[in-house]
Short mmCIF file of C-alpha atoms in Angstrom, two decimals:
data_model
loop_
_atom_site.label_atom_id
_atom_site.label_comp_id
_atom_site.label_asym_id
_atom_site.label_seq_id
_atom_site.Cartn_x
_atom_site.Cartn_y
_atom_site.Cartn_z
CA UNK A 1 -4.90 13.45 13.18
CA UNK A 2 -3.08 14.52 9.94
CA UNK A 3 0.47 13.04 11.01
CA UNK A 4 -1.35 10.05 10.82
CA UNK A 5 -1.91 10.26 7.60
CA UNK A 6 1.72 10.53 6.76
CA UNK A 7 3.64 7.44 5.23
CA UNK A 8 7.03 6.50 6.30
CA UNK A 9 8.38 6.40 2.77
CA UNK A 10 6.94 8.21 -0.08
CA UNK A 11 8.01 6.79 -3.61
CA UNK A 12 6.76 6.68 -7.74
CA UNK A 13 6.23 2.73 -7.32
CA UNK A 14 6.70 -0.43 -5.76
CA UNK A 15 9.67 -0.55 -8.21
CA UNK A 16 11.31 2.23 -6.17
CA UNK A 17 11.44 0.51 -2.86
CA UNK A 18 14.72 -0.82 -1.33
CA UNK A 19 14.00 -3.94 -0.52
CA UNK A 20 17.16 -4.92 0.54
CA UNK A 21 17.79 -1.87 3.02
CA UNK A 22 14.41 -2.76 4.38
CA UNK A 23 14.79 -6.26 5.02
CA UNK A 24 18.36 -5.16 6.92
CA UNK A 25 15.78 -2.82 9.03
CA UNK A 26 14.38 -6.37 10.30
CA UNK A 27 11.11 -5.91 8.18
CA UNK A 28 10.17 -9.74 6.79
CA UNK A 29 6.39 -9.31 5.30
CA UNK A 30 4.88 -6.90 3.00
CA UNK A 31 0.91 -6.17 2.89
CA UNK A 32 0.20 -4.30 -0.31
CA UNK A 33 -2.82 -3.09 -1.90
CA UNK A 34 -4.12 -3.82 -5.68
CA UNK A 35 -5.49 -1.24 -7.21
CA UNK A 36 -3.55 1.62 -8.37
CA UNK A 37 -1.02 0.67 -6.22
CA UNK A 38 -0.11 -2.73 -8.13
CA UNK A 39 -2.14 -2.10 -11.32
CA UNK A 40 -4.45 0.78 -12.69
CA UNK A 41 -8.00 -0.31 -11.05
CA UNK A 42 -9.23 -1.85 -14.68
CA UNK A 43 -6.08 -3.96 -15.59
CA UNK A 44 -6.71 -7.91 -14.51
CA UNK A 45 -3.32 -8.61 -14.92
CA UNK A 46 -0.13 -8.30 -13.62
CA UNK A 47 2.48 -6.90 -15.90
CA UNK A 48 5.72 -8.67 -16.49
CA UNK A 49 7.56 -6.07 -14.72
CA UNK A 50 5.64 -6.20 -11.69
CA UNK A 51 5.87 -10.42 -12.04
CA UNK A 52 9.25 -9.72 -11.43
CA UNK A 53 8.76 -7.16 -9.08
CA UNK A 54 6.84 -10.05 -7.06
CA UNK A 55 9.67 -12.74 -7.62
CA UNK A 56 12.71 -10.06 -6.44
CA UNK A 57 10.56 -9.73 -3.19
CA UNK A 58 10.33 -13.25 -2.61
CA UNK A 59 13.69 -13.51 -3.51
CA UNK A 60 14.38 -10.83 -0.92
CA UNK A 61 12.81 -12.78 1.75
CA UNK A 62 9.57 -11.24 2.17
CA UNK A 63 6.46 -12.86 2.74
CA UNK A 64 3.77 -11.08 0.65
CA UNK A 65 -0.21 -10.32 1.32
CA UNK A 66 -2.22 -8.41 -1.14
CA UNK A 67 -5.15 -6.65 1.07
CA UNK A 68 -7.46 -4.62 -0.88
CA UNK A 69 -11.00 -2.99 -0.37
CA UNK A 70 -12.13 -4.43 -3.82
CA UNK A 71 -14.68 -7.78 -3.85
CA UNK A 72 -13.48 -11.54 -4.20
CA UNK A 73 -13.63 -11.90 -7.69
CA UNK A 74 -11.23 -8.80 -8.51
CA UNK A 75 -9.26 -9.78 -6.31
CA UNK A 76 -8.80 -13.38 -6.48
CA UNK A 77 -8.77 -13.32 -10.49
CA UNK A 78 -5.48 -11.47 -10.02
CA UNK A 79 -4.22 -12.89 -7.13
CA UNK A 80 -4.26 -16.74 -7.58
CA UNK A 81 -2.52 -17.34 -10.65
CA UNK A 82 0.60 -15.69 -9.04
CA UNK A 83 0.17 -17.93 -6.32
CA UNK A 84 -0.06 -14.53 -3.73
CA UNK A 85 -2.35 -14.99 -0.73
CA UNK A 86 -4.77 -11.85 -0.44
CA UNK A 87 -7.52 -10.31 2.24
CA UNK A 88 -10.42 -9.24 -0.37
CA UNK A 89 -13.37 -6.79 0.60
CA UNK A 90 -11.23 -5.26 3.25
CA UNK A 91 -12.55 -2.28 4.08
CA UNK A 92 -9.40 -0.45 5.42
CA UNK A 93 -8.17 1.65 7.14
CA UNK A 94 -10.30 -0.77 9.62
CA UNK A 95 -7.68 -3.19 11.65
CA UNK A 96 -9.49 -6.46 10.94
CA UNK A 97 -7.69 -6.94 7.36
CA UNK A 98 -4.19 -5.56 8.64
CA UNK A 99 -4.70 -8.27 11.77
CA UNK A 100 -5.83 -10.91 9.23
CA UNK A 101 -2.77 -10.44 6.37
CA UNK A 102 -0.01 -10.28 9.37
CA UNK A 103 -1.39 -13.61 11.15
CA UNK A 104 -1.30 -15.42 8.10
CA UNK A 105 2.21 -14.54 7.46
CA UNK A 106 2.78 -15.23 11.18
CA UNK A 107 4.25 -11.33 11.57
CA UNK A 108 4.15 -8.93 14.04
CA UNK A 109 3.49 -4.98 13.37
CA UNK A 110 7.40 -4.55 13.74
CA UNK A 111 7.92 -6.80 10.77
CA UNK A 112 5.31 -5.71 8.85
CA UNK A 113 5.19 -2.81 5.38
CA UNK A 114 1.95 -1.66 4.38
CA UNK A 115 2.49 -0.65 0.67
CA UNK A 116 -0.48 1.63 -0.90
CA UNK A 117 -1.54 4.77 -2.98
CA UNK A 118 -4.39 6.19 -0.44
CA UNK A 119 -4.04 8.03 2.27
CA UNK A 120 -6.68 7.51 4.27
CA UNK A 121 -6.72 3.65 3.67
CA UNK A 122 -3.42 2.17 3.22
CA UNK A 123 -1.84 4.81 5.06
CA UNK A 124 -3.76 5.84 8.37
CA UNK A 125 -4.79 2.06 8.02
CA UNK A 126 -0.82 0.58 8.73
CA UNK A 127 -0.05 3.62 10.90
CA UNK A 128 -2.65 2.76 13.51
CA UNK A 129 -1.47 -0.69 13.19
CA UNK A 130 2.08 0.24 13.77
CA UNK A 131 3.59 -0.86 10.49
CA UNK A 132 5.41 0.83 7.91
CA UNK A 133 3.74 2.58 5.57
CA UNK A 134 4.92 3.69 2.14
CA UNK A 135 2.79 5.83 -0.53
CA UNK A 136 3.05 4.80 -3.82
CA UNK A 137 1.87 7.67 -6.50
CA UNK A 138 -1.69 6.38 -8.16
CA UNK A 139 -1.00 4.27 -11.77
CA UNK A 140 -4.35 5.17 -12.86
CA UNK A 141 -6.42 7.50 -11.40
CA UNK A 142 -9.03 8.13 -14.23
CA UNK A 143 -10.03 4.08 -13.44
CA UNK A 144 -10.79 4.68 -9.73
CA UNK A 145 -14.51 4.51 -8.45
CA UNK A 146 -16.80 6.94 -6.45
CA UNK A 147 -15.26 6.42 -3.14
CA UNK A 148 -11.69 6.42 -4.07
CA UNK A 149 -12.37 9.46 -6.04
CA UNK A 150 -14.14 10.90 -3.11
CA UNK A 151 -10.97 9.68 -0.72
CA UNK A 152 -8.48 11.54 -3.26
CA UNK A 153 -10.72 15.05 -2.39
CA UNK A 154 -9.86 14.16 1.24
CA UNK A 155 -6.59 13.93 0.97
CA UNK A 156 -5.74 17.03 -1.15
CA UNK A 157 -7.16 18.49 2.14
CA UNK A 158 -5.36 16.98 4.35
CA UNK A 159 -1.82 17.20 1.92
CA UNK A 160 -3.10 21.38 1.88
CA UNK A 161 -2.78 21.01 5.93
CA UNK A 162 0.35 19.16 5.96
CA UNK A 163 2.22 21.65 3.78
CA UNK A 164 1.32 24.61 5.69
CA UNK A 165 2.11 23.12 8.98
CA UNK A 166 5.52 21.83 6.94
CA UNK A 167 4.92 18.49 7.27
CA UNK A 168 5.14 17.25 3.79
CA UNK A 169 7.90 18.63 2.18
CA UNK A 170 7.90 17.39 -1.88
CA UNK A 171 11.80 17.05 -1.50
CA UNK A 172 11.44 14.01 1.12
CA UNK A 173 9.82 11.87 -1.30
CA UNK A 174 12.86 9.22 -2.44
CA UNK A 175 13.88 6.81 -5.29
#
């Protein structure tokens, strides 16, 4: 159960992914969750840097999905005016919004990145899917709500489990 909870690729951002060396892997869309992943939970905007985050991915040739567990009007507030499509109120780690995001960018699991900073959503959600999944460190964890907060408990658990069966070594994590 735990190794599912392990991401491919552990890194401090979305800044700190290679996006070239995974589009020469074959991988063509990217699913990627909002908050604290993208933003802190509270900001309703995206920051220049991550505008041109969003623009080097494109660039890249990546087809982009925001999926997030937050409601429609979170979600689409940020979403629309940088023209990104997005599953709202998605209640991973189910399979339904994974399915959704990959059939609208007409992908297959093989083709597919999941890109979040839980665990036991974004995480155990893409590996049970079959994508690849990268962990992105939390921007701002004093924003999150009751469940995430609850989620975060979880996973210091399972991270506790991982370490003493020496699955998560702090040295694999890369830039």
């Amino acid at each position: 159960m735990f190794k599912m909870l392990m991401p491919k690729l552990r890194v401090d951002t979305v800044f700190d992914i290679n996006l070239e060396e995974l589009y020469a892997q074959g991988y063509r869309g990217i699913i990627t969750d909002l908050d604290n992943t993208l933003v802190g939970a509270k900001a309703p905007d995206a920051t220049p840097e991550l505008i041109e985050w969003f623009a080097r991915v494109k660039e890249a040739g990546f087809k982009l999905m925001i999926v997030s567990n937050n409601n429609l009007n979170r979600v689409s507030l940020f979403a629309t005016p940088l023209d990104i499509q997005f599953v709202h109120s998605a209640r991973k780690p189910s399979n339904v919004p994974f399915r959704r995001a990959m059939k609208m960018m007409e992908l297959s699991p093989e083709k597919t990145i999941v890109v979040g900073d839980q665990m036991l959503t974004d995480v155990y959600g893409g590996n049970r899917m079959g994508l690849y999944t990268v962990l992105v460190l939390p921007i701002s964890i004093g924003d999150e709500g009751f469940m995430t907060r609850f989620n975060r408990r979880v996973e210091r658990i399972a991270l506790t489990s991982l370490r003493k069966k020496g699955l998560w070594l702090e040295e694999e994590k890369k830039k």
